[in-house]
Amino acid sequence: MRKDLVIAVIAFLAIGAICYGLAALQPDLPPPLPFTALGGGSEKVVMRVNGEAITERQFNNFLLQAPEQMQFFYATPEGRRILADEVVKLKALEQEGRRLGVEKDPEVAMRVEMTRANILAGSALRKIIGSPSEERIRAEYEKERKQLETRELSHILIGYVGGAVGPRAGRPLTEAEAMRKAERLAARIRGGEDFAALASAESDDVDSARNGGSLGAMPPGSMPPALEKATANLQPGQISAPVKSEFGIHIFRAGQPVAQPYDAVRDALAARIQREEAEAAMQRLQKAARVELDPKFFPPPRQRPGA
């Protein structure tokens, strides 16, 4: 009994010594401060990591760096708390890096400088080109209204063995049999039979067959190249020759062109204008730059034989 008591006392003293040692290793942090504006300014402090303040604006910037599908979640109360845990990991590692002096490593310093250069260059480019005016976007829309039209397309699809779409009924057709069937159907349509009725009865594309073969509005470039080529020059009411794709053998009929509304294409037009202006600005700055190259590091290009 006495022996057990002695062992217990020794164990208690050992645990106490370990806890004291761990406490001694912890840095002396200032007492917690109230979460008020930083330095009396307008930026509210929302958290601290080892005494280092993180403002609401900084925290929201962390949120914006998250994948787009996660940003909505991180904006919720539960998500903010989870994101705070990730911020703690990042800031604690950054602080440890400063303690270890990693920013003095030449490789690290170079990478930081490259990141800084990219951020400054991107910000400068955005400042130079700005946002295109509504007048400019509207003028581009009017200029390209014809090219921006969508086409109403319908089709009859005949599946074949090895294609992605199987037959609605009966045995699967070989590719040659499917092509012959499509040619017969095309001849019947040219002879006056109703396209929608044939599509409903014969097309292996069950979904479009329910609507007389209608595929709806198909913007240019939305189909595989072979199908785009087969339908590009079809006039309203005209049918295509049978054309093969991975799905089966198609017969297309063109409907009336449909103009896309301005609001549907405005953002895409604005983005394209900005890309074009950014490229022009970069080329202008490149041509105006004074460039000196070390000929030993950048030897002149070799002349190709016969050049």
Short mmCIF file of C-alpha atoms in Angstrom, two decimals:
data_model
loop_
_atom_site.label_atom_id
_atom_site.label_comp_id
_atom_site.label_asym_id
_atom_site.label_seq_id
_atom_site.Cartn_x
_atom_site.Cartn_y
_atom_site.Cartn_z
CA MET A 1 0.00 0.00 0.00
CA ARG A 2 2.78 2.44 0.99
CA LYS A 3 4.72 1.48 -2.17
CA ASP A 4 1.71 2.29 -4.40
CA LEU A 5 1.29 5.66 -2.67
CA VAL A 6 4.94 6.56 -3.28
CA ILE A 7 4.62 5.64 -6.99
CA ALA A 8 1.47 7.79 -7.32
CA VAL A 9 3.15 10.80 -5.70
CA ILE A 10 6.19 10.46 -8.01
CA ALA A 11 3.92 10.23 -11.08
CA PHE A 12 1.98 13.32 -9.99
CA LEU A 13 5.17 15.31 -9.50
CA ALA A 14 6.49 14.20 -12.91
CA ILE A 15 3.30 15.28 -14.69
CA GLY A 16 3.42 18.62 -12.88
CA ALA A 17 7.03 19.15 -14.00
CA ILE A 18 6.13 18.40 -17.65
CA CYS A 19 3.20 20.83 -17.58
CA TYR A 20 5.40 23.52 -16.03
CA GLY A 21 8.02 22.96 -18.73
CA LEU A 22 5.48 23.24 -21.54
CA ALA A 23 4.10 26.44 -20.04
CA ALA A 24 7.60 27.89 -19.83
CA LEU A 25 8.18 27.18 -23.53
CA GLN A 26 5.09 29.10 -24.63
CA PRO A 27 5.78 32.66 -25.76
CA ASP A 28 4.69 35.49 -23.52
CA LEU A 29 1.70 36.90 -25.35
CA PRO A 30 0.05 40.18 -24.45
CA PRO A 31 -3.32 39.94 -22.73
CA PRO A 32 -6.29 39.62 -25.10
CA LEU A 33 -7.33 42.89 -26.67
CA PRO A 34 -10.88 43.93 -27.53
CA PHE A 35 -11.95 43.42 -31.16
CA THR A 36 -12.12 47.06 -32.17
CA ALA A 37 -10.93 48.97 -35.19
CA LEU A 38 -7.23 48.55 -35.98
CA GLY A 39 -5.24 51.47 -34.66
CA GLY A 40 -8.40 53.43 -34.09
CA GLY A 41 -9.16 53.36 -37.83
CA SER A 42 -12.08 51.93 -39.74
CA GLU A 43 -10.71 48.38 -40.26
CA LYS A 44 -12.27 46.11 -37.66
CA VAL A 45 -10.12 43.32 -36.21
CA VAL A 46 -12.00 40.02 -36.34
CA MET A 47 -9.32 37.58 -35.10
CA ARG A 48 -5.74 37.34 -33.90
CA VAL A 49 -3.13 34.62 -34.30
CA ASN A 50 -0.40 34.79 -31.66
CA GLY A 51 -1.27 38.46 -31.20
CA GLU A 52 -1.16 39.32 -34.93
CA ALA A 53 -4.36 41.09 -35.94
CA ILE A 54 -6.42 40.06 -38.94
CA THR A 55 -9.01 42.57 -40.10
CA GLU A 56 -12.41 41.88 -41.58
CA ARG A 57 -11.14 43.03 -44.99
CA GLN A 58 -8.17 40.66 -44.80
CA PHE A 59 -10.40 37.78 -43.73
CA ASN A 60 -12.79 38.46 -46.62
CA ASN A 61 -9.80 38.45 -48.96
CA PHE A 62 -8.93 34.94 -47.72
CA LEU A 63 -12.54 33.99 -48.49
CA LEU A 64 -12.26 35.33 -52.05
CA GLN A 65 -9.13 33.24 -52.66
CA ALA A 66 -11.09 30.06 -51.92
CA PRO A 67 -12.53 27.97 -54.79
CA GLU A 68 -15.71 29.57 -56.11
CA GLN A 69 -17.88 26.61 -55.10
CA MET A 70 -16.68 27.01 -51.47
CA GLN A 71 -17.11 30.78 -51.15
CA PHE A 72 -20.86 30.59 -50.48
CA PHE A 73 -20.28 28.10 -47.65
CA TYR A 74 -17.40 30.11 -46.15
CA ALA A 75 -19.70 33.15 -46.04
CA THR A 76 -22.04 31.35 -43.58
CA PRO A 77 -21.42 31.53 -39.81
CA GLU A 78 -20.32 27.87 -39.71
CA GLY A 79 -18.15 28.32 -42.80
CA ARG A 80 -16.46 31.43 -41.36
CA ARG A 81 -15.40 29.42 -38.33
CA ILE A 82 -13.97 26.64 -40.50
CA LEU A 83 -12.17 29.17 -42.70
CA ALA A 84 -10.78 30.79 -39.54
CA ASP A 85 -9.12 27.45 -38.69
CA GLU A 86 -7.45 27.45 -42.12
CA VAL A 87 -6.32 31.05 -41.65
CA VAL A 88 -4.79 30.09 -38.29
CA LYS A 89 -2.78 27.32 -39.96
CA LEU A 90 -1.55 29.68 -42.66
CA LYS A 91 -0.64 32.54 -40.31
CA ALA A 92 1.01 30.23 -37.79
CA LEU A 93 3.18 28.76 -40.55
CA GLU A 94 3.98 32.23 -41.87
CA GLN A 95 5.01 33.36 -38.39
CA GLU A 96 7.14 30.25 -37.96
CA GLY A 97 8.73 30.98 -41.33
CA ARG A 98 9.63 34.48 -40.20
CA ARG A 99 11.07 33.07 -36.98
CA LEU A 100 13.21 30.67 -39.00
CA GLY A 101 14.28 33.45 -41.35
CA VAL A 102 13.02 31.73 -44.51
CA GLU A 103 12.39 35.10 -46.20
CA LYS A 104 16.17 35.55 -46.30
CA ASP A 105 16.56 32.42 -48.43
CA PRO A 106 17.47 33.66 -51.97
CA GLU A 107 15.11 31.15 -53.63
CA VAL A 108 12.19 32.19 -51.41
CA ALA A 109 12.96 35.88 -51.95
CA MET A 110 12.99 35.38 -55.71
CA ARG A 111 9.62 33.60 -55.67
CA VAL A 112 8.12 36.35 -53.49
CA GLU A 113 9.43 38.94 -55.94
CA MET A 114 7.95 37.05 -58.91
CA THR A 115 4.56 36.89 -57.17
CA ARG A 116 4.80 40.61 -56.40
CA ALA A 117 5.68 41.37 -60.03
CA ASN A 118 2.70 39.35 -61.30
CA ILE A 119 0.30 41.12 -58.93
CA LEU A 120 1.62 44.57 -59.88
CA ALA A 121 1.56 43.77 -63.61
CA GLY A 122 -1.99 42.44 -63.43
CA SER A 123 -3.20 45.43 -61.43
CA ALA A 124 -1.46 47.84 -63.83
CA LEU A 125 -3.06 46.16 -66.83
CA ARG A 126 -6.53 46.37 -65.28
CA LYS A 127 -5.94 50.06 -64.53
CA ILE A 128 -4.74 50.76 -68.08
CA ILE A 129 -7.60 49.07 -69.93
CA GLY A 130 -10.38 49.69 -67.40
CA SER A 131 -13.88 48.46 -68.16
CA PRO A 132 -15.36 48.94 -71.62
CA SER A 133 -18.20 51.44 -71.80
CA GLU A 134 -21.76 50.34 -72.47
CA GLU A 135 -21.59 52.26 -75.74
CA ARG A 136 -18.55 50.25 -76.85
CA ILE A 137 -20.14 46.92 -75.90
CA ARG A 138 -23.42 47.87 -77.56
CA ALA A 139 -21.59 48.90 -80.75
CA GLU A 140 -19.79 45.54 -80.81
CA TYR A 141 -23.11 43.77 -80.36
CA GLU A 142 -24.70 45.64 -83.25
CA LYS A 143 -21.69 44.93 -85.46
CA GLU A 144 -21.79 41.20 -84.74
CA ARG A 145 -25.52 40.70 -84.28
CA LYS A 146 -25.66 38.43 -87.34
CA GLN A 147 -22.77 36.25 -86.18
CA LEU A 148 -24.30 36.05 -82.70
CA GLU A 149 -27.54 34.58 -83.97
CA THR A 150 -28.51 31.11 -82.85
CA ARG A 151 -30.14 28.60 -85.18
CA GLU A 152 -33.22 26.55 -84.55
CA LEU A 153 -32.23 23.02 -85.54
CA SER A 154 -34.12 19.74 -85.71
CA HIS A 155 -32.74 16.32 -86.57
CA ILE A 156 -33.57 12.72 -87.23
CA LEU A 157 -30.98 10.37 -85.77
CA ILE A 158 -30.47 6.79 -86.91
CA GLY A 159 -28.30 4.79 -84.54
CA TYR A 160 -25.76 2.20 -85.69
CA VAL A 161 -23.73 -0.56 -84.07
CA GLY A 162 -20.87 1.03 -82.13
CA GLY A 163 -22.55 4.45 -81.97
CA ALA A 164 -23.54 6.16 -78.73
CA VAL A 165 -27.31 5.91 -79.42
CA GLY A 166 -29.02 2.56 -79.76
CA PRO A 167 -32.16 1.75 -81.75
CA ARG A 168 -35.61 2.51 -80.34
CA ALA A 169 -36.80 -0.90 -81.49
CA GLY A 170 -35.60 -3.86 -83.50
CA ARG A 171 -32.06 -5.04 -84.13
CA PRO A 172 -29.15 -2.60 -84.24
CA LEU A 173 -28.21 -1.48 -87.75
CA THR A 174 -24.72 -1.54 -89.17
CA GLU A 175 -23.26 1.83 -90.12
CA ALA A 176 -23.95 1.15 -93.83
CA GLU A 177 -27.55 0.12 -93.09
CA ALA A 178 -28.10 3.21 -90.95
CA MET A 179 -26.74 5.43 -93.72
CA ARG A 180 -29.06 3.82 -96.31
CA LYS A 181 -32.05 4.26 -94.00
CA ALA A 182 -31.15 7.92 -93.45
CA GLU A 183 -30.85 8.45 -97.22
CA ARG A 184 -34.30 6.94 -97.74
CA LEU A 185 -35.79 9.20 -95.07
CA ALA A 186 -34.10 12.27 -96.60
CA ALA A 187 -35.58 11.37 -99.99
CA ARG A 188 -39.07 11.07 -98.47
CA ILE A 189 -38.71 14.51 -96.84
CA ARG A 190 -37.60 16.05 -100.13
CA GLY A 191 -40.60 14.34 -101.71
CA GLY A 192 -42.92 16.31 -99.41
CA GLU A 193 -43.36 14.19 -96.25
CA ASP A 194 -43.49 16.06 -92.97
CA PHE A 195 -40.09 16.22 -91.21
CA ALA A 196 -41.55 16.40 -87.70
CA ALA A 197 -43.81 13.40 -88.27
CA LEU A 198 -40.91 11.30 -89.59
CA ALA A 199 -38.71 12.39 -86.69
CA SER A 200 -41.39 11.37 -84.19
CA ALA A 201 -41.78 7.95 -85.85
CA GLU A 202 -38.23 7.09 -86.95
CA SER A 203 -35.60 9.01 -84.94
CA ASP A 204 -33.60 7.02 -82.40
CA ASP A 205 -33.07 10.22 -80.37
CA VAL A 206 -36.06 9.64 -78.13
CA ASP A 207 -35.93 13.02 -76.36
CA SER A 208 -35.98 15.16 -79.50
CA ALA A 209 -38.37 12.77 -81.29
CA ARG A 210 -41.06 13.71 -78.76
CA ASN A 211 -40.81 17.27 -80.10
CA GLY A 212 -40.71 16.45 -83.79
CA GLY A 213 -36.91 16.25 -83.76
CA SER A 214 -36.39 19.76 -82.36
CA LEU A 215 -33.01 20.46 -80.73
CA GLY A 216 -33.92 24.05 -79.88
CA ALA A 217 -31.59 27.00 -80.42
CA MET A 218 -28.03 25.89 -81.24
CA PRO A 219 -25.41 28.67 -81.06
CA PRO A 220 -22.58 28.42 -83.63
CA GLY A 221 -19.77 26.23 -82.34
CA SER A 222 -21.95 24.21 -79.98
CA MET A 223 -21.74 20.96 -82.00
CA PRO A 224 -18.84 18.77 -83.19
CA PRO A 225 -16.99 20.21 -86.24
CA ALA A 226 -18.45 17.70 -88.74
CA LEU A 227 -22.00 18.59 -87.70
CA GLU A 228 -21.22 22.33 -87.70
CA LYS A 229 -19.95 22.02 -91.25
CA ALA A 230 -23.04 20.09 -92.36
CA THR A 231 -25.44 22.70 -90.94
CA ALA A 232 -23.54 25.99 -91.26
CA ASN A 233 -25.03 27.04 -94.62
CA LEU A 234 -28.50 25.53 -94.35
CA GLN A 235 -31.28 27.97 -95.16
CA PRO A 236 -34.50 27.97 -93.10
CA GLY A 237 -36.53 24.87 -93.97
CA GLN A 238 -33.63 23.20 -95.81
CA ILE A 239 -32.41 19.72 -94.80
CA SER A 240 -28.86 18.42 -94.80
CA ALA A 241 -27.48 15.34 -96.44
CA PRO A 242 -27.10 12.45 -93.96
CA VAL A 243 -23.98 13.05 -91.85
CA LYS A 244 -22.24 10.65 -89.46
CA SER A 245 -21.22 11.42 -85.88
CA GLU A 246 -20.31 9.33 -82.85
CA PHE A 247 -24.02 9.29 -81.97
CA GLY A 248 -25.41 8.01 -85.28
CA ILE A 249 -26.42 9.24 -88.72
CA HIS A 250 -28.13 12.66 -88.66
CA ILE A 251 -30.49 14.46 -91.01
CA PHE A 252 -30.73 18.12 -89.95
CA ARG A 253 -33.37 20.68 -90.77
CA ALA A 254 -32.68 24.39 -90.22
CA GLY A 255 -35.26 26.63 -88.60
CA GLN A 256 -35.40 30.39 -88.46
CA PRO A 257 -32.34 32.25 -87.09
CA VAL A 258 -32.89 33.70 -83.63
CA ALA A 259 -31.06 36.84 -82.49
CA GLN A 260 -29.51 36.53 -79.04
CA PRO A 261 -30.63 39.36 -76.74
CA TYR A 262 -28.01 41.91 -75.71
CA ASP A 263 -28.15 40.92 -72.03
CA ALA A 264 -27.38 37.28 -72.89
CA VAL A 265 -24.07 38.11 -74.60
CA ARG A 266 -23.05 41.40 -72.93
CA ASP A 267 -20.62 39.93 -70.40
CA ALA A 268 -18.94 37.72 -73.01
CA LEU A 269 -18.52 40.69 -75.36
CA ALA A 270 -17.12 42.84 -72.53
CA ALA A 271 -14.60 40.14 -71.60
CA ARG A 272 -13.50 39.78 -75.22
CA ILE A 273 -13.05 43.54 -75.61
CA GLN A 274 -10.92 43.59 -72.44
CA ARG A 275 -8.76 40.71 -73.73
CA GLU A 276 -8.21 42.49 -77.03
CA GLU A 277 -7.34 45.78 -75.32
CA ALA A 278 -5.04 44.00 -72.86
CA GLU A 279 -3.15 42.33 -75.72
CA ALA A 280 -2.82 45.66 -77.54
CA ALA A 281 -1.59 47.39 -74.38
CA MET A 282 1.01 44.69 -73.69
CA GLN A 283 2.30 44.82 -77.26
CA ARG A 284 2.50 48.63 -77.10
CA LEU A 285 4.49 48.53 -73.86
CA GLN A 286 6.72 45.75 -75.18
CA LYS A 287 7.58 47.75 -78.32
CA ALA A 288 8.29 50.87 -76.26
CA ALA A 289 10.52 49.03 -73.78
CA ARG A 290 14.29 49.40 -73.99
CA VAL A 291 15.59 45.83 -74.00
CA GLU A 292 19.21 44.74 -73.66
CA LEU A 293 20.15 41.07 -74.03
CA ASP A 294 23.42 39.41 -73.07
CA PRO A 295 24.53 37.88 -76.40
CA LYS A 296 26.28 35.04 -74.57
CA PHE A 297 23.08 34.06 -72.78
CA PHE A 298 20.80 34.88 -75.74
CA PRO A 299 22.74 33.87 -78.88
CA PRO A 300 21.25 34.93 -82.22
CA PRO A 301 18.96 32.31 -83.82
CA ARG A 302 20.63 29.94 -86.23
CA GLN A 303 19.95 30.45 -89.91
CA ARG A 304 18.05 27.53 -91.38
CA PRO A 305 19.57 25.94 -94.47
CA GLY A 306 18.33 27.67 -97.59
CA ALA A 307 16.96 30.65 -95.70
#
